Coordinates of C-alpha atoms in Angstrom, one line a residue:
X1 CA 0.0 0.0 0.0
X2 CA 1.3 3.6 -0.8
X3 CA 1.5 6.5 2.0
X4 CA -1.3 7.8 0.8
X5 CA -3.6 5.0 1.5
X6 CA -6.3 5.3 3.7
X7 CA -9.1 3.3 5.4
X8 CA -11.7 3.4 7.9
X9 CA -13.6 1.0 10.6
X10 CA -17.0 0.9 10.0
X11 CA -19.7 1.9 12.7
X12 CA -23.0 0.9 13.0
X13 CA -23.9 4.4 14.9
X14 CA -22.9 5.7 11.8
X15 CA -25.5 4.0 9.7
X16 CA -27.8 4.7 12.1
X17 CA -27.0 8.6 12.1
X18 CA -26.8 8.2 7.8
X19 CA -30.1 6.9 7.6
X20 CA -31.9 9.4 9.7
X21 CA -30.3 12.5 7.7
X22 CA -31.6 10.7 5.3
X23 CA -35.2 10.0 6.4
X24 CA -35.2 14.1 7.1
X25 CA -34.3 15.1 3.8
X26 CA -36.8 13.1 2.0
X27 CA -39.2 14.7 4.5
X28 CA -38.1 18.0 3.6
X29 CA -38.2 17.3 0.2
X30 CA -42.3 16.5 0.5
X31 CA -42.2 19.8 3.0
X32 CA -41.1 21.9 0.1
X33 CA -43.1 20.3 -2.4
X34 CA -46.6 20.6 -0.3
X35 CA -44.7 24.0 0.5
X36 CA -45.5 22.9 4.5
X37 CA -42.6 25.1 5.5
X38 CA -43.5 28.1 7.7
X39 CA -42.3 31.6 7.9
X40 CA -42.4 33.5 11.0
X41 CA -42.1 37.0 11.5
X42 CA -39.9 39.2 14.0
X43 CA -40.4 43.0 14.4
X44 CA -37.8 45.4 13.5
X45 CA -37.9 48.8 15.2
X46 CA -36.9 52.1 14.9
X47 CA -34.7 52.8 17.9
X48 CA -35.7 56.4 18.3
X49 CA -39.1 56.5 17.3
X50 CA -39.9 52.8 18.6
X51 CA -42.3 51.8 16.2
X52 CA -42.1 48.9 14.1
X53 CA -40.9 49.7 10.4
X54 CA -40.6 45.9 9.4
X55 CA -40.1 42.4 10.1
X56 CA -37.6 39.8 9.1
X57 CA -38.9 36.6 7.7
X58 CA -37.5 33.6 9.5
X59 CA -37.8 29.8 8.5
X60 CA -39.6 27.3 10.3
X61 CA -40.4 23.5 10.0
X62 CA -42.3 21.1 11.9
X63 CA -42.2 17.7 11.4
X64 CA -45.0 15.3 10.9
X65 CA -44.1 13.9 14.5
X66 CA -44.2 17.5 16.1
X67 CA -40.4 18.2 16.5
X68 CA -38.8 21.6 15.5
X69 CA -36.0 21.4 12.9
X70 CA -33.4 24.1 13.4
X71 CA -33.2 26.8 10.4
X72 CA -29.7 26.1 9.6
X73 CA -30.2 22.5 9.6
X74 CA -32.6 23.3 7.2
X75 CA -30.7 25.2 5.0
X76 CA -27.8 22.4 5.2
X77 CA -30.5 19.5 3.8
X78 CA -31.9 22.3 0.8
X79 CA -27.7 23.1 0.2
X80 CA -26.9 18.8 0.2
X81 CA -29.8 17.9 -1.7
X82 CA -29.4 20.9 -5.1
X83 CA -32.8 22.0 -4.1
X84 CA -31.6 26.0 -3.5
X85 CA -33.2 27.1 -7.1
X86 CA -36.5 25.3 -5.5
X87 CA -36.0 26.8 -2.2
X88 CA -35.2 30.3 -3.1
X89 CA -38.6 30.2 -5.6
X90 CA -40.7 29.5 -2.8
X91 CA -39.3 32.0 -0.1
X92 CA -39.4 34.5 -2.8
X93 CA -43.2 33.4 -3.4
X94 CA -43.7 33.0 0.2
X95 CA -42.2 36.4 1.2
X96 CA -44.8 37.8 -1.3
X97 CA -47.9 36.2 0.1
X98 CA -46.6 37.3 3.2
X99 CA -46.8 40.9 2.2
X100 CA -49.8 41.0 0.1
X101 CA -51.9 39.3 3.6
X102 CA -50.2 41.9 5.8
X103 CA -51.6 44.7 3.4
X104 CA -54.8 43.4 3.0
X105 CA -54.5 43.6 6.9
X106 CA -54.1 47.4 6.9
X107 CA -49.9 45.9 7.8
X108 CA -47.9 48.5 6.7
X109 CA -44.2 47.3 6.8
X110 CA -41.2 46.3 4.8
X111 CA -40.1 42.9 4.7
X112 CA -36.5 40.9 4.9
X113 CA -35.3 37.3 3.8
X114 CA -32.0 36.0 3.8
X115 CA -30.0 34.9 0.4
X116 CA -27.7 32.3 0.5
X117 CA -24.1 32.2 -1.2
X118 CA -26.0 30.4 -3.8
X119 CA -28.5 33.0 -4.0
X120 CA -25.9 35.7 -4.5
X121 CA -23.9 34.3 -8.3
X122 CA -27.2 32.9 -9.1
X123 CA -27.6 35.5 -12.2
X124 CA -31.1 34.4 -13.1
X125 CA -32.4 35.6 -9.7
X126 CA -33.2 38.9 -10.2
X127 CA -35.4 37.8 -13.2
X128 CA -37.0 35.5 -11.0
X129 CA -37.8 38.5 -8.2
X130 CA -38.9 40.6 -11.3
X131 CA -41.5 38.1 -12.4
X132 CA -42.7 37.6 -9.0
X133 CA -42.6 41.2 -7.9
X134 CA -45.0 42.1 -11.7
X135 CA -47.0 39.2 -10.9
X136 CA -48.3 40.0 -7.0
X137 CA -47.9 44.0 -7.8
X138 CA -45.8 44.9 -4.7
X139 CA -42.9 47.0 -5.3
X140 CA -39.6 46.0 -4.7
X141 CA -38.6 48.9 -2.3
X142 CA -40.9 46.6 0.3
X143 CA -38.5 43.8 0.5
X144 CA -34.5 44.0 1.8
X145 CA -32.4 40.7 0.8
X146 CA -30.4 40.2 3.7
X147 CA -26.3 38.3 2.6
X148 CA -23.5 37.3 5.1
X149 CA -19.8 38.2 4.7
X150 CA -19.0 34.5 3.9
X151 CA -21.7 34.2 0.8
X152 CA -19.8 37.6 -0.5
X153 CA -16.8 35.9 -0.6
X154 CA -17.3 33.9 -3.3
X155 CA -17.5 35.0 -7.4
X156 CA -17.1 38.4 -6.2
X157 CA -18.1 39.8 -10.2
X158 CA -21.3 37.4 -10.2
X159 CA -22.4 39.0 -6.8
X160 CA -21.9 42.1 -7.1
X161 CA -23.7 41.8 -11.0
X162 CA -26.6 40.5 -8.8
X163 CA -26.9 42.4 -6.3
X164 CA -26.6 45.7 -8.5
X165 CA -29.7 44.1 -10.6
X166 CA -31.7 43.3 -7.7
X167 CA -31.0 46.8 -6.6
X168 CA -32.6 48.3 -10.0
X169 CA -35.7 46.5 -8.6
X170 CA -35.8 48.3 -5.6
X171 CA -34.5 45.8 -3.6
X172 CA -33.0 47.1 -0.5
X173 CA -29.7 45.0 0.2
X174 CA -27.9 44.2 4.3
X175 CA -24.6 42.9 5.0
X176 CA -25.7 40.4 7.8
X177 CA -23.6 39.0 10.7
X178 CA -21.2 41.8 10.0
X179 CA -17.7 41.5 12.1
X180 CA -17.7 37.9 12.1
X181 CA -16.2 37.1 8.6
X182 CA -13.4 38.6 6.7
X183 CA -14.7 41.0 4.4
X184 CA -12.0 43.8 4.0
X185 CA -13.6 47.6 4.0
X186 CA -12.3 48.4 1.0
X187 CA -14.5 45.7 -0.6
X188 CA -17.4 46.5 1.3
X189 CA -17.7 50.6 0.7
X190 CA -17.8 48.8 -3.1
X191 CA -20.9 47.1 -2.7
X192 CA -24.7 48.5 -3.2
X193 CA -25.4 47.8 0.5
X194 CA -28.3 49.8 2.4
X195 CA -27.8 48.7 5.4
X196 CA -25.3 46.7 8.2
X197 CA -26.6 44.7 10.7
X198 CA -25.1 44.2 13.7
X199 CA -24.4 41.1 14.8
X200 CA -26.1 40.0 18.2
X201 CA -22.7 38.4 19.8
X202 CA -21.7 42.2 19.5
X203 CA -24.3 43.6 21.1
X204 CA -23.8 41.1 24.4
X205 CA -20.5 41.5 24.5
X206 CA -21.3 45.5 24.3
X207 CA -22.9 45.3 27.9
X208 CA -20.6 43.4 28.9
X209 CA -17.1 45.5 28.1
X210 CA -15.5 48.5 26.8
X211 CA -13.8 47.0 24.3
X212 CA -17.3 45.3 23.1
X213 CA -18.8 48.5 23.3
X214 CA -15.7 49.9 20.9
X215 CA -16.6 47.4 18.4
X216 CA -20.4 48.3 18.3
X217 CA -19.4 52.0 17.7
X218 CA -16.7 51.3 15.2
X219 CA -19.7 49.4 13.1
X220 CA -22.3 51.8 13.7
X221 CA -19.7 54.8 12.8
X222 CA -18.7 53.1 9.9
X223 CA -22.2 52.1 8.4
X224 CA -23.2 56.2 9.0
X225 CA -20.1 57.0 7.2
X226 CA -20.6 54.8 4.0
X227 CA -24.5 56.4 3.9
X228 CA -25.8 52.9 5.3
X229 CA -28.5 52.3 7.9
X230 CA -27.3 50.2 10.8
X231 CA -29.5 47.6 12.6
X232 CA -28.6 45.7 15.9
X233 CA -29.4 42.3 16.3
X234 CA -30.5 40.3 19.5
X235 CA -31.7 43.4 21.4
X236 CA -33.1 42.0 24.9
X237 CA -33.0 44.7 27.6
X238 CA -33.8 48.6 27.9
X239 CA -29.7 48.7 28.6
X240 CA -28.6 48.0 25.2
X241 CA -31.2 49.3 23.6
X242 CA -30.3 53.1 25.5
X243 CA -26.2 52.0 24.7
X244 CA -27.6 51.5 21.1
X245 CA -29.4 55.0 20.8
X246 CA -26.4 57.1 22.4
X247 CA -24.0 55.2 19.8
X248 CA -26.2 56.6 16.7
X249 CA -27.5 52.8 15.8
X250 CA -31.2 53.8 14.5
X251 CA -32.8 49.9 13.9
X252 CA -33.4 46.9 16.0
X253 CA -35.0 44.1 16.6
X254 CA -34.7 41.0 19.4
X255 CA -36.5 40.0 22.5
X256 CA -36.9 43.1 23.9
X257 CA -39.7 44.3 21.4
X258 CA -40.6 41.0 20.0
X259 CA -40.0 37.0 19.5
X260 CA -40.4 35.7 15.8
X261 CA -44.2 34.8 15.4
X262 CA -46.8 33.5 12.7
X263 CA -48.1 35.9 10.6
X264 CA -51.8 36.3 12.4
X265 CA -49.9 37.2 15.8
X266 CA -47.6 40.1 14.3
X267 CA -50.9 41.5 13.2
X268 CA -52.5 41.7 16.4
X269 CA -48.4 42.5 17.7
X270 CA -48.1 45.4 15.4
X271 CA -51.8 46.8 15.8
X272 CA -51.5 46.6 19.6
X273 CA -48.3 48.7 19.2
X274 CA -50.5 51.4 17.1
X275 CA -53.1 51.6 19.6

Protein backbone atom coordinates (compact mmCIF):
# COMPACT_ATOMS: atom_id res chain seq x y z
CA UNK A 1 0.00 0.00 0.00
CA UNK A 2 1.33 3.60 -0.76
CA UNK A 3 1.53 6.48 1.98
CA UNK A 4 -1.35 7.78 0.76
CA UNK A 5 -3.63 5.00 1.50
CA UNK A 6 -6.35 5.31 3.72
CA UNK A 7 -9.06 3.28 5.43
CA UNK A 8 -11.71 3.36 7.89
CA UNK A 9 -13.57 0.97 10.63
CA UNK A 10 -16.97 0.88 10.01
CA UNK A 11 -19.67 1.92 12.67
CA UNK A 12 -22.95 0.91 12.96
CA UNK A 13 -23.87 4.40 14.89
CA UNK A 14 -22.90 5.72 11.84
CA UNK A 15 -25.49 3.99 9.71
CA UNK A 16 -27.81 4.72 12.09
CA UNK A 17 -26.98 8.56 12.05
CA UNK A 18 -26.80 8.16 7.79
CA UNK A 19 -30.08 6.95 7.59
CA UNK A 20 -31.88 9.38 9.74
CA UNK A 21 -30.33 12.50 7.68
CA UNK A 22 -31.65 10.70 5.33
CA UNK A 23 -35.25 9.96 6.36
CA UNK A 24 -35.16 14.12 7.09
CA UNK A 25 -34.34 15.12 3.82
CA UNK A 26 -36.79 13.14 2.00
CA UNK A 27 -39.19 14.69 4.49
CA UNK A 28 -38.14 18.04 3.63
CA UNK A 29 -38.21 17.35 0.15
CA UNK A 30 -42.25 16.48 0.48
CA UNK A 31 -42.17 19.81 2.99
CA UNK A 32 -41.13 21.88 0.11
CA UNK A 33 -43.13 20.27 -2.41
CA UNK A 34 -46.61 20.60 -0.26
CA UNK A 35 -44.67 23.98 0.52
CA UNK A 36 -45.49 22.86 4.47
CA UNK A 37 -42.58 25.07 5.53
CA UNK A 38 -43.54 28.15 7.75
CA UNK A 39 -42.30 31.56 7.90
CA UNK A 40 -42.45 33.54 11.03
CA UNK A 41 -42.06 36.99 11.51
CA UNK A 42 -39.89 39.21 13.97
CA UNK A 43 -40.37 43.03 14.39
CA UNK A 44 -37.82 45.41 13.53
CA UNK A 45 -37.87 48.78 15.16
CA UNK A 46 -36.86 52.12 14.94
CA UNK A 47 -34.66 52.77 17.91
CA UNK A 48 -35.70 56.39 18.28
CA UNK A 49 -39.08 56.49 17.32
CA UNK A 50 -39.94 52.85 18.55
CA UNK A 51 -42.30 51.79 16.16
CA UNK A 52 -42.07 48.94 14.06
CA UNK A 53 -40.89 49.72 10.41
CA UNK A 54 -40.56 45.90 9.35
CA UNK A 55 -40.08 42.41 10.08
CA UNK A 56 -37.60 39.82 9.13
CA UNK A 57 -38.87 36.64 7.69
CA UNK A 58 -37.45 33.65 9.52
CA UNK A 59 -37.80 29.84 8.47
CA UNK A 60 -39.63 27.30 10.34
CA UNK A 61 -40.41 23.54 10.00
CA UNK A 62 -42.27 21.07 11.88
CA UNK A 63 -42.20 17.75 11.43
CA UNK A 64 -45.04 15.29 10.91
CA UNK A 65 -44.06 13.87 14.52
CA UNK A 66 -44.16 17.48 16.05
CA UNK A 67 -40.39 18.17 16.53
CA UNK A 68 -38.79 21.58 15.50
CA UNK A 69 -36.05 21.37 12.90
CA UNK A 70 -33.39 24.13 13.38
CA UNK A 71 -33.16 26.78 10.43
CA UNK A 72 -29.71 26.14 9.57
CA UNK A 73 -30.21 22.53 9.60
CA UNK A 74 -32.64 23.29 7.22
CA UNK A 75 -30.71 25.15 5.02
CA UNK A 76 -27.83 22.44 5.24
CA UNK A 77 -30.46 19.55 3.85
CA UNK A 78 -31.94 22.29 0.77
CA UNK A 79 -27.73 23.12 0.25
CA UNK A 80 -26.88 18.76 0.19
CA UNK A 81 -29.84 17.93 -1.73
CA UNK A 82 -29.42 20.88 -5.12
CA UNK A 83 -32.81 22.01 -4.09
CA UNK A 84 -31.60 26.00 -3.55
CA UNK A 85 -33.17 27.07 -7.08
CA UNK A 86 -36.48 25.28 -5.50
CA UNK A 87 -36.00 26.75 -2.17
CA UNK A 88 -35.19 30.29 -3.14
CA UNK A 89 -38.58 30.16 -5.59
CA UNK A 90 -40.67 29.52 -2.82
CA UNK A 91 -39.29 32.02 -0.13
CA UNK A 92 -39.35 34.54 -2.79
CA UNK A 93 -43.25 33.44 -3.43
CA UNK A 94 -43.71 33.01 0.20
CA UNK A 95 -42.22 36.39 1.23
CA UNK A 96 -44.80 37.82 -1.28
CA UNK A 97 -47.93 36.19 0.11
CA UNK A 98 -46.64 37.27 3.16
CA UNK A 99 -46.77 40.91 2.18
CA UNK A 100 -49.78 41.01 0.06
CA UNK A 101 -51.91 39.30 3.61
CA UNK A 102 -50.19 41.88 5.80
CA UNK A 103 -51.62 44.72 3.40
CA UNK A 104 -54.81 43.43 2.95
CA UNK A 105 -54.52 43.60 6.90
CA UNK A 106 -54.09 47.37 6.94
CA UNK A 107 -49.88 45.91 7.80
CA UNK A 108 -47.88 48.48 6.66
CA UNK A 109 -44.19 47.28 6.84
CA UNK A 110 -41.17 46.32 4.84
CA UNK A 111 -40.09 42.88 4.73
CA UNK A 112 -36.47 40.90 4.94
CA UNK A 113 -35.30 37.33 3.79
CA UNK A 114 -31.95 36.00 3.84
CA UNK A 115 -29.96 34.89 0.42
CA UNK A 116 -27.71 32.26 0.54
CA UNK A 117 -24.06 32.22 -1.20
CA UNK A 118 -25.97 30.41 -3.78
CA UNK A 119 -28.50 33.04 -3.99
CA UNK A 120 -25.91 35.69 -4.48
CA UNK A 121 -23.87 34.27 -8.31
CA UNK A 122 -27.24 32.85 -9.09
CA UNK A 123 -27.55 35.51 -12.20
CA UNK A 124 -31.14 34.39 -13.11
CA UNK A 125 -32.36 35.61 -9.75
CA UNK A 126 -33.21 38.86 -10.16
CA UNK A 127 -35.37 37.84 -13.20
CA UNK A 128 -37.04 35.50 -10.99
CA UNK A 129 -37.83 38.45 -8.16
CA UNK A 130 -38.91 40.62 -11.33
CA UNK A 131 -41.55 38.10 -12.44
CA UNK A 132 -42.72 37.62 -9.03
CA UNK A 133 -42.63 41.19 -7.94
CA UNK A 134 -45.00 42.06 -11.66
CA UNK A 135 -47.01 39.20 -10.91
CA UNK A 136 -48.28 40.04 -7.00
CA UNK A 137 -47.85 44.01 -7.77
CA UNK A 138 -45.82 44.91 -4.68
CA UNK A 139 -42.93 47.02 -5.31
CA UNK A 140 -39.64 46.01 -4.70
CA UNK A 141 -38.63 48.87 -2.30
CA UNK A 142 -40.88 46.56 0.30
CA UNK A 143 -38.50 43.76 0.52
CA UNK A 144 -34.54 44.03 1.78
CA UNK A 145 -32.41 40.66 0.81
CA UNK A 146 -30.43 40.16 3.68
CA UNK A 147 -26.26 38.34 2.64
CA UNK A 148 -23.45 37.33 5.13
CA UNK A 149 -19.80 38.22 4.65
CA UNK A 150 -18.97 34.50 3.90
CA UNK A 151 -21.67 34.24 0.81
CA UNK A 152 -19.81 37.56 -0.53
CA UNK A 153 -16.80 35.90 -0.60
CA UNK A 154 -17.28 33.86 -3.28
CA UNK A 155 -17.46 34.95 -7.40
CA UNK A 156 -17.11 38.38 -6.23
CA UNK A 157 -18.12 39.76 -10.20
CA UNK A 158 -21.25 37.43 -10.24
CA UNK A 159 -22.44 39.00 -6.77
CA UNK A 160 -21.85 42.14 -7.14
CA UNK A 161 -23.73 41.79 -11.00
CA UNK A 162 -26.62 40.46 -8.84
CA UNK A 163 -26.94 42.44 -6.29
CA UNK A 164 -26.62 45.67 -8.50
CA UNK A 165 -29.65 44.07 -10.59
CA UNK A 166 -31.73 43.27 -7.71
CA UNK A 167 -31.03 46.85 -6.63
CA UNK A 168 -32.59 48.33 -9.99
CA UNK A 169 -35.74 46.46 -8.55
CA UNK A 170 -35.82 48.34 -5.61
CA UNK A 171 -34.48 45.79 -3.59
CA UNK A 172 -32.99 47.13 -0.46
CA UNK A 173 -29.65 44.96 0.22
CA UNK A 174 -27.89 44.20 4.34
CA UNK A 175 -24.61 42.91 5.01
CA UNK A 176 -25.65 40.36 7.79
CA UNK A 177 -23.62 39.03 10.67
CA UNK A 178 -21.16 41.78 9.95
CA UNK A 179 -17.70 41.54 12.07
CA UNK A 180 -17.74 37.91 12.13
CA UNK A 181 -16.21 37.11 8.60
CA UNK A 182 -13.38 38.56 6.70
CA UNK A 183 -14.65 41.05 4.38
CA UNK A 184 -11.95 43.77 4.04
CA UNK A 185 -13.59 47.55 4.03
CA UNK A 186 -12.29 48.43 1.04
CA UNK A 187 -14.45 45.65 -0.63
CA UNK A 188 -17.39 46.52 1.33
CA UNK A 189 -17.68 50.56 0.70
CA UNK A 190 -17.82 48.79 -3.15
CA UNK A 191 -20.91 47.14 -2.72
CA UNK A 192 -24.68 48.52 -3.15
CA UNK A 193 -25.43 47.78 0.54
CA UNK A 194 -28.28 49.83 2.36
CA UNK A 195 -27.84 48.75 5.45
CA UNK A 196 -25.35 46.73 8.17
CA UNK A 197 -26.64 44.73 10.68
CA UNK A 198 -25.08 44.20 13.70
CA UNK A 199 -24.35 41.11 14.76
CA UNK A 200 -26.06 40.01 18.22
CA UNK A 201 -22.67 38.41 19.84
CA UNK A 202 -21.72 42.22 19.50
CA UNK A 203 -24.26 43.58 21.14
CA UNK A 204 -23.78 41.08 24.35
CA UNK A 205 -20.54 41.51 24.53
CA UNK A 206 -21.34 45.45 24.31
CA UNK A 207 -22.92 45.28 27.89
CA UNK A 208 -20.65 43.40 28.90
CA UNK A 209 -17.12 45.54 28.10
CA UNK A 210 -15.55 48.49 26.80
CA UNK A 211 -13.83 46.95 24.29
CA UNK A 212 -17.29 45.27 23.08
CA UNK A 213 -18.77 48.50 23.26
CA UNK A 214 -15.68 49.90 20.86
CA UNK A 215 -16.55 47.45 18.44
CA UNK A 216 -20.42 48.32 18.32
CA UNK A 217 -19.45 51.95 17.71
CA UNK A 218 -16.67 51.35 15.20
CA UNK A 219 -19.73 49.40 13.13
CA UNK A 220 -22.25 51.78 13.73
CA UNK A 221 -19.65 54.79 12.77
CA UNK A 222 -18.72 53.06 9.89
CA UNK A 223 -22.16 52.05 8.37
CA UNK A 224 -23.24 56.17 9.03
CA UNK A 225 -20.14 57.03 7.18
CA UNK A 226 -20.55 54.81 3.98
CA UNK A 227 -24.52 56.36 3.86
CA UNK A 228 -25.77 52.87 5.31
CA UNK A 229 -28.51 52.28 7.91
CA UNK A 230 -27.28 50.20 10.80
CA UNK A 231 -29.51 47.56 12.61
CA UNK A 232 -28.63 45.66 15.94
CA UNK A 233 -29.39 42.30 16.35
CA UNK A 234 -30.52 40.27 19.50
CA UNK A 235 -31.68 43.37 21.37
CA UNK A 236 -33.08 42.02 24.86
CA UNK A 237 -32.95 44.69 27.56
CA UNK A 238 -33.80 48.61 27.89
CA UNK A 239 -29.68 48.71 28.62
CA UNK A 240 -28.58 48.02 25.23
CA UNK A 241 -31.20 49.30 23.61
CA UNK A 242 -30.29 53.12 25.50
CA UNK A 243 -26.21 52.02 24.72
CA UNK A 244 -27.59 51.53 21.15
CA UNK A 245 -29.39 55.04 20.80
CA UNK A 246 -26.44 57.10 22.39
CA UNK A 247 -24.02 55.15 19.80
CA UNK A 248 -26.20 56.65 16.69
CA UNK A 249 -27.50 52.84 15.81
CA UNK A 250 -31.21 53.82 14.50
CA UNK A 251 -32.83 49.94 13.94
CA UNK A 252 -33.43 46.86 16.05
CA UNK A 253 -34.96 44.08 16.60
CA UNK A 254 -34.74 41.04 19.37
CA UNK A 255 -36.53 39.96 22.51
CA UNK A 256 -36.88 43.13 23.85
CA UNK A 257 -39.66 44.30 21.39
CA UNK A 258 -40.56 40.98 20.00
CA UNK A 259 -40.04 37.00 19.46
CA UNK A 260 -40.42 35.70 15.78
CA UNK A 261 -44.23 34.77 15.38
CA UNK A 262 -46.82 33.53 12.71
CA UNK A 263 -48.10 35.94 10.63
CA UNK A 264 -51.82 36.26 12.42
CA UNK A 265 -49.94 37.16 15.82
CA UNK A 266 -47.60 40.08 14.28
CA UNK A 267 -50.86 41.49 13.21
CA UNK A 268 -52.46 41.65 16.43
CA UNK A 269 -48.39 42.47 17.72
CA UNK A 270 -48.12 45.43 15.39
CA UNK A 271 -51.83 46.79 15.83
CA UNK A 272 -51.48 46.62 19.64
CA UNK A 273 -48.29 48.67 19.17
CA UNK A 274 -50.54 51.40 17.07
CA UNK A 275 -53.11 51.62 19.56
Amino acid sequence: NSPDDSFAMFDDGLRTVWLQRLGLSEELRLALQSEALEIYLQPQVDLEKGNCFGAELLLRWRRANGEWVAPPVIVELIEENGWRVLFADWLIRAALRQSAALDAAGVNVSLSLNLTAGDLIDVDLPELVAQCLETWRIPGSRFTFELTESAMMGDRERGLLVMKKLRELGIRIALDDFGTGFSSLSYLASLPLNEIKVDRSFVISMSASAEGLRIVRAIVDLTHDLGMRSLAEGVESLEQRDQLLALGCQDAQGYLYGKPMPRDEFITWFRAGQA
